[in-house]
């Protein structure tokens, strides 16, 4: 089932990836063979497979626009590298994912198929992703509304609030804030991904603004994000607006990456 908030329905990836591979074969002769070969070999590397799958999952979480549908990567099952007809590096990745919060009702994992296409060094990669058995839309919609009611009753922080690392060290009343921060950070991590830079969420550093107005949560926070190829921690200031079933509104600025984007 497709994530909510998507402007166009996702077609089954088994259908989508085949023509992409055919275009790759058609255009491969126009690309330097060493470039194509290097890319194909890189996509076969286990660590790079994981990074590609994470990028697809960041996009999946962001487009789901729901803290209650957050998913974690389990296993990458296969990957294929190719160059598409626009001569852009692309990859098809199959992986499994599961619920961020495991419960008796959420012990299952789902199978996902994705394509990730890198357009340039400054533009976010194009991602198409489809996952089976990961979303029960009616239940997730209900859970989101219940979560919003819970969030709307939280006290407004009077000053910057530092959030401890790890859910095990956190007051349970703050866990929904962490979930919302991870949701917003999914957009940041997907948007910053390039051929050589991939990201994972390290921790929520601080909350600087929290307000519920016009039936929306307005949330400003510091996200600490790990760049996986260098293991460096990148601090990102994020402003997000969330309400159930609506598309996320995100603005961010990361100190160590000269890039400021908004959606």
Short mmCIF file of C-alpha atoms in Angstrom, two decimals:
data_model
loop_
_atom_site.label_atom_id
_atom_site.label_comp_id
_atom_site.label_asym_id
_atom_site.label_seq_id
_atom_site.Cartn_x
_atom_site.Cartn_y
_atom_site.Cartn_z
CA UNK A 1 0.00 0.00 0.00
CA UNK A 2 1.37 3.41 -0.92
CA UNK A 3 2.35 6.02 1.69
CA UNK A 4 -0.17 8.76 2.31
CA UNK A 5 0.42 12.20 0.90
CA UNK A 6 1.84 10.92 -2.40
CA UNK A 7 0.77 13.09 -5.35
CA UNK A 8 0.56 10.10 -7.65
CA UNK A 9 -0.23 6.45 -6.90
CA UNK A 10 2.83 4.22 -6.85
CA UNK A 11 2.71 1.55 -9.53
CA UNK A 12 4.05 -1.91 -8.64
CA UNK A 13 7.81 -1.73 -8.85
CA UNK A 14 8.13 -5.03 -10.66
CA UNK A 15 6.45 -3.29 -13.60
CA UNK A 16 8.39 -0.04 -13.21
CA UNK A 17 11.88 -1.47 -12.85
CA UNK A 18 11.75 -3.55 -16.03
CA UNK A 19 11.43 -0.58 -18.45
CA UNK A 20 14.09 1.30 -16.48
CA UNK A 21 16.47 -1.61 -16.97
CA UNK A 22 15.63 -1.73 -20.68
CA UNK A 23 16.37 1.99 -21.01
CA UNK A 24 19.65 1.39 -19.19
CA UNK A 25 20.67 -1.26 -21.71
CA UNK A 26 19.69 0.97 -24.61
CA UNK A 27 21.71 3.96 -23.37
CA UNK A 28 24.68 2.13 -21.83
CA UNK A 29 26.65 2.37 -25.08
CA UNK A 30 26.48 6.19 -24.85
CA UNK A 31 28.11 6.21 -21.38
CA UNK A 32 31.75 5.60 -20.63
CA UNK A 33 31.89 1.82 -19.88
CA UNK A 34 34.17 2.36 -16.88
CA UNK A 35 31.57 4.66 -15.26
CA UNK A 36 28.76 2.17 -15.79
CA UNK A 37 30.93 -0.71 -14.60
CA UNK A 38 32.06 1.17 -11.49
CA UNK A 39 28.47 2.02 -10.62
CA UNK A 40 27.19 -1.52 -11.14
CA UNK A 41 29.94 -2.88 -8.90
CA UNK A 42 29.38 -0.25 -6.21
CA UNK A 43 25.68 -1.08 -5.97
CA UNK A 44 26.59 -4.71 -5.26
CA UNK A 45 28.57 -3.78 -2.14
CA UNK A 46 26.61 -4.66 1.06
CA UNK A 47 27.24 -1.32 2.77
CA UNK A 48 26.21 0.65 -0.30
CA UNK A 49 23.11 -1.53 -0.70
CA UNK A 50 22.16 -0.61 2.87
CA UNK A 51 22.63 3.10 2.20
CA UNK A 52 20.46 2.97 -0.91
CA UNK A 53 17.71 1.12 0.99
CA UNK A 54 17.89 3.69 3.82
CA UNK A 55 17.44 6.50 1.31
CA UNK A 56 14.34 4.81 -0.09
CA UNK A 57 13.00 4.21 3.42
CA UNK A 58 13.62 7.84 4.45
CA UNK A 59 11.48 8.84 1.49
CA UNK A 60 8.84 6.24 2.39
CA UNK A 61 8.61 7.57 5.95
CA UNK A 62 8.46 11.18 4.80
CA UNK A 63 5.73 10.55 2.22
CA UNK A 64 3.74 8.53 4.74
CA UNK A 65 3.54 11.78 6.75
CA UNK A 66 2.72 9.78 9.86
CA UNK A 67 4.67 9.22 13.09
CA UNK A 68 2.70 6.01 13.65
CA UNK A 69 3.89 4.45 10.35
CA UNK A 70 7.63 4.94 10.91
CA UNK A 71 9.60 1.97 9.58
CA UNK A 72 13.09 0.62 10.18
CA UNK A 73 15.31 -1.19 7.69
CA UNK A 74 15.77 -4.91 8.34
CA UNK A 75 17.52 -6.62 5.43
CA UNK A 76 18.53 -5.76 1.87
CA UNK A 77 17.70 -8.72 -0.34
CA UNK A 78 18.94 -7.57 -3.75
CA UNK A 79 20.11 -4.57 -5.77
CA UNK A 80 20.82 -3.66 -9.39
CA UNK A 81 22.78 -0.67 -10.71
CA UNK A 82 22.22 0.90 -14.12
CA UNK A 83 22.21 4.19 -16.02
CA UNK A 84 18.83 5.44 -17.22
CA UNK A 85 17.92 7.12 -20.50
CA UNK A 86 18.73 10.57 -19.05
CA UNK A 87 22.22 9.19 -18.29
CA UNK A 88 21.66 9.38 -14.55
CA UNK A 89 22.97 6.79 -12.13
CA UNK A 90 20.10 4.68 -10.79
CA UNK A 91 19.58 1.55 -8.71
CA UNK A 92 16.81 -0.91 -8.02
CA UNK A 93 16.79 -2.16 -4.42
CA UNK A 94 14.69 -4.81 -2.70
CA UNK A 95 14.59 -4.88 1.11
CA UNK A 96 12.49 -5.73 4.15
CA UNK A 97 11.34 -3.26 6.78
CA UNK A 98 9.39 -3.35 10.01
CA UNK A 99 7.60 -1.09 12.49
CA UNK A 100 9.72 1.41 14.44
CA UNK A 101 7.70 0.59 17.56
CA UNK A 102 7.31 -3.18 17.74
CA UNK A 103 4.13 -4.34 19.48
CA UNK A 104 2.08 -7.53 19.48
CA UNK A 105 0.17 -6.10 16.52
CA UNK A 106 3.32 -4.89 14.74
CA UNK A 107 5.74 -7.78 14.79
CA UNK A 108 5.58 -8.40 11.07
CA UNK A 109 7.93 -7.13 8.41
CA UNK A 110 7.05 -6.07 4.89
CA UNK A 111 8.79 -6.50 1.54
CA UNK A 112 9.74 -3.34 -0.32
CA UNK A 113 10.85 -2.63 -3.88
CA UNK A 114 12.39 0.71 -4.79
CA UNK A 115 14.26 2.62 -7.45
CA UNK A 116 16.66 5.44 -6.51
CA UNK A 117 17.90 7.83 -9.21
CA UNK A 118 20.57 10.47 -8.58
CA UNK A 119 20.01 13.60 -10.67
CA UNK A 120 22.87 15.86 -9.54
CA UNK A 121 25.04 16.78 -6.57
CA UNK A 122 22.51 19.34 -5.28
CA UNK A 123 19.12 17.78 -6.00
CA UNK A 124 17.47 15.10 -3.88
CA UNK A 125 17.37 11.67 -5.55
CA UNK A 126 14.17 10.54 -7.24
CA UNK A 127 12.69 7.64 -5.31
CA UNK A 128 9.89 5.24 -6.18
CA UNK A 129 9.10 2.80 -3.41
CA UNK A 130 6.34 0.29 -2.80
CA UNK A 131 5.99 -1.86 0.32
CA UNK A 132 3.64 -4.77 1.00
CA UNK A 133 2.07 -5.52 4.39
CA UNK A 134 3.41 -2.38 6.04
CA UNK A 135 0.41 -0.07 6.30
CA UNK A 136 -3.15 -0.56 7.48
CA UNK A 137 -4.40 2.86 6.41
CA UNK A 138 -7.60 2.96 8.49
CA UNK A 139 -5.75 1.93 11.63
CA UNK A 140 -2.84 4.28 11.02
CA UNK A 141 -5.21 7.21 10.38
CA UNK A 142 -6.94 6.49 13.69
CA UNK A 143 -3.62 6.19 15.50
CA UNK A 144 -2.47 9.50 14.03
CA UNK A 145 -5.59 11.31 15.26
CA UNK A 146 -5.13 9.84 18.74
CA UNK A 147 -1.48 10.89 18.67
CA UNK A 148 -2.40 14.43 17.61
CA UNK A 149 -4.81 14.73 20.55
CA UNK A 150 -2.04 13.56 22.85
CA UNK A 151 0.46 16.00 21.37
CA UNK A 152 -2.00 18.90 21.61
CA UNK A 153 -2.20 18.38 25.39
CA UNK A 154 1.56 18.47 25.94
CA UNK A 155 2.79 21.54 27.88
CA UNK A 156 4.54 24.16 25.78
CA UNK A 157 8.26 24.21 26.64
CA UNK A 158 9.25 27.52 28.25
CA UNK A 159 12.87 27.21 27.10
CA UNK A 160 15.13 24.99 25.02
CA UNK A 161 14.59 21.41 26.14
CA UNK A 162 17.35 18.84 25.65
CA UNK A 163 16.06 15.38 24.79
CA UNK A 164 18.14 12.44 26.08
CA UNK A 165 19.61 9.99 23.59
CA UNK A 166 17.74 6.71 23.24
CA UNK A 167 14.13 5.89 23.97
CA UNK A 168 15.18 3.82 26.97
CA UNK A 169 16.40 7.00 28.71
CA UNK A 170 13.37 9.08 27.84
CA UNK A 171 10.23 9.96 29.77
CA UNK A 172 7.42 8.12 27.97
CA UNK A 173 5.51 11.40 27.53
CA UNK A 174 8.36 12.64 25.29
CA UNK A 175 8.44 9.61 22.98
CA UNK A 176 5.79 11.08 20.60
CA UNK A 177 7.98 14.18 20.21
CA UNK A 178 10.93 11.97 19.25
CA UNK A 179 8.73 10.14 16.73
CA UNK A 180 7.66 13.43 15.16
CA UNK A 181 11.29 14.59 15.00
CA UNK A 182 12.28 11.35 13.26
CA UNK A 183 9.47 11.84 10.76
CA UNK A 184 10.63 15.36 9.88
CA UNK A 185 14.26 14.25 9.79
CA UNK A 186 13.35 11.57 7.23
CA UNK A 187 12.72 14.37 4.75
CA UNK A 188 16.05 15.99 5.60
CA UNK A 189 18.00 12.74 5.23
CA UNK A 190 16.38 11.86 1.89
CA UNK A 191 16.79 15.42 0.60
CA UNK A 192 20.52 15.56 1.44
CA UNK A 193 21.40 12.14 0.00
CA UNK A 194 23.81 12.05 -2.95
CA UNK A 195 25.89 9.43 -4.77
CA UNK A 196 28.43 9.56 -1.96
CA UNK A 197 26.53 10.90 1.09
CA UNK A 198 23.97 8.91 3.08
CA UNK A 199 22.43 9.63 6.47
CA UNK A 200 20.85 8.09 9.54
CA UNK A 201 19.11 9.73 12.49
CA UNK A 202 21.39 9.86 15.53
CA UNK A 203 19.31 11.70 18.13
CA UNK A 204 17.03 14.63 18.89
CA UNK A 205 19.25 17.35 20.34
CA UNK A 206 16.76 19.95 21.60
CA UNK A 207 13.27 21.36 21.15
CA UNK A 208 13.27 25.15 20.73
CA UNK A 209 9.62 25.74 19.77
CA UNK A 210 6.45 23.73 20.23
CA UNK A 211 2.98 25.05 19.48
CA UNK A 212 -0.39 23.68 18.43
CA UNK A 213 -2.39 26.23 16.46
CA UNK A 214 -4.94 26.08 13.65
CA UNK A 215 -5.16 22.32 14.32
CA UNK A 216 -1.49 21.86 13.39
CA UNK A 217 1.65 21.05 15.35
CA UNK A 218 4.41 23.62 14.78
CA UNK A 219 7.72 22.14 15.84
CA UNK A 220 11.28 23.53 15.79
CA UNK A 221 14.10 21.25 16.87
CA UNK A 222 17.76 20.34 16.52
CA UNK A 223 18.36 16.99 14.82
CA UNK A 224 21.75 15.32 15.02
CA UNK A 225 22.21 13.29 11.84
CA UNK A 226 25.08 10.90 11.07
CA UNK A 227 26.71 10.97 7.65
CA UNK A 228 27.36 7.28 7.16
CA UNK A 229 30.37 7.32 4.84
CA UNK A 230 32.38 9.62 7.14
CA UNK A 231 30.60 8.89 10.46
CA UNK A 232 30.45 12.65 11.09
CA UNK A 233 27.54 14.10 13.08
CA UNK A 234 25.74 16.91 11.24
CA UNK A 235 23.56 19.29 13.31
CA UNK A 236 20.38 20.35 11.48
CA UNK A 237 17.81 22.93 12.56
CA UNK A 238 14.39 21.73 11.43
CA UNK A 239 11.02 23.49 11.33
CA UNK A 240 8.04 21.28 10.59
CA UNK A 241 4.25 21.57 10.55
CA UNK A 242 2.25 18.36 10.97
CA UNK A 243 -1.38 17.32 11.11
CA UNK A 244 -2.78 13.84 10.35
CA UNK A 245 -3.27 12.96 6.68
CA UNK A 246 -1.75 16.22 5.47
CA UNK A 247 1.55 16.50 3.60
CA UNK A 248 4.40 17.52 5.87
CA UNK A 249 5.73 21.07 5.64
CA UNK A 250 9.48 21.08 6.28
CA UNK A 251 12.24 23.70 6.32
CA UNK A 252 15.78 22.92 7.45
CA UNK A 253 19.33 24.18 7.61
CA UNK A 254 22.32 21.97 8.36
CA UNK A 255 25.40 23.77 9.71
CA UNK A 256 28.08 21.65 8.04
CA UNK A 257 26.35 21.28 4.70
CA UNK A 258 25.85 24.51 2.77
CA UNK A 259 22.35 23.65 1.71
CA UNK A 260 19.04 25.18 2.73
CA UNK A 261 15.86 23.76 1.30
CA UNK A 262 12.19 23.88 2.00
CA UNK A 263 9.14 21.93 0.93
#
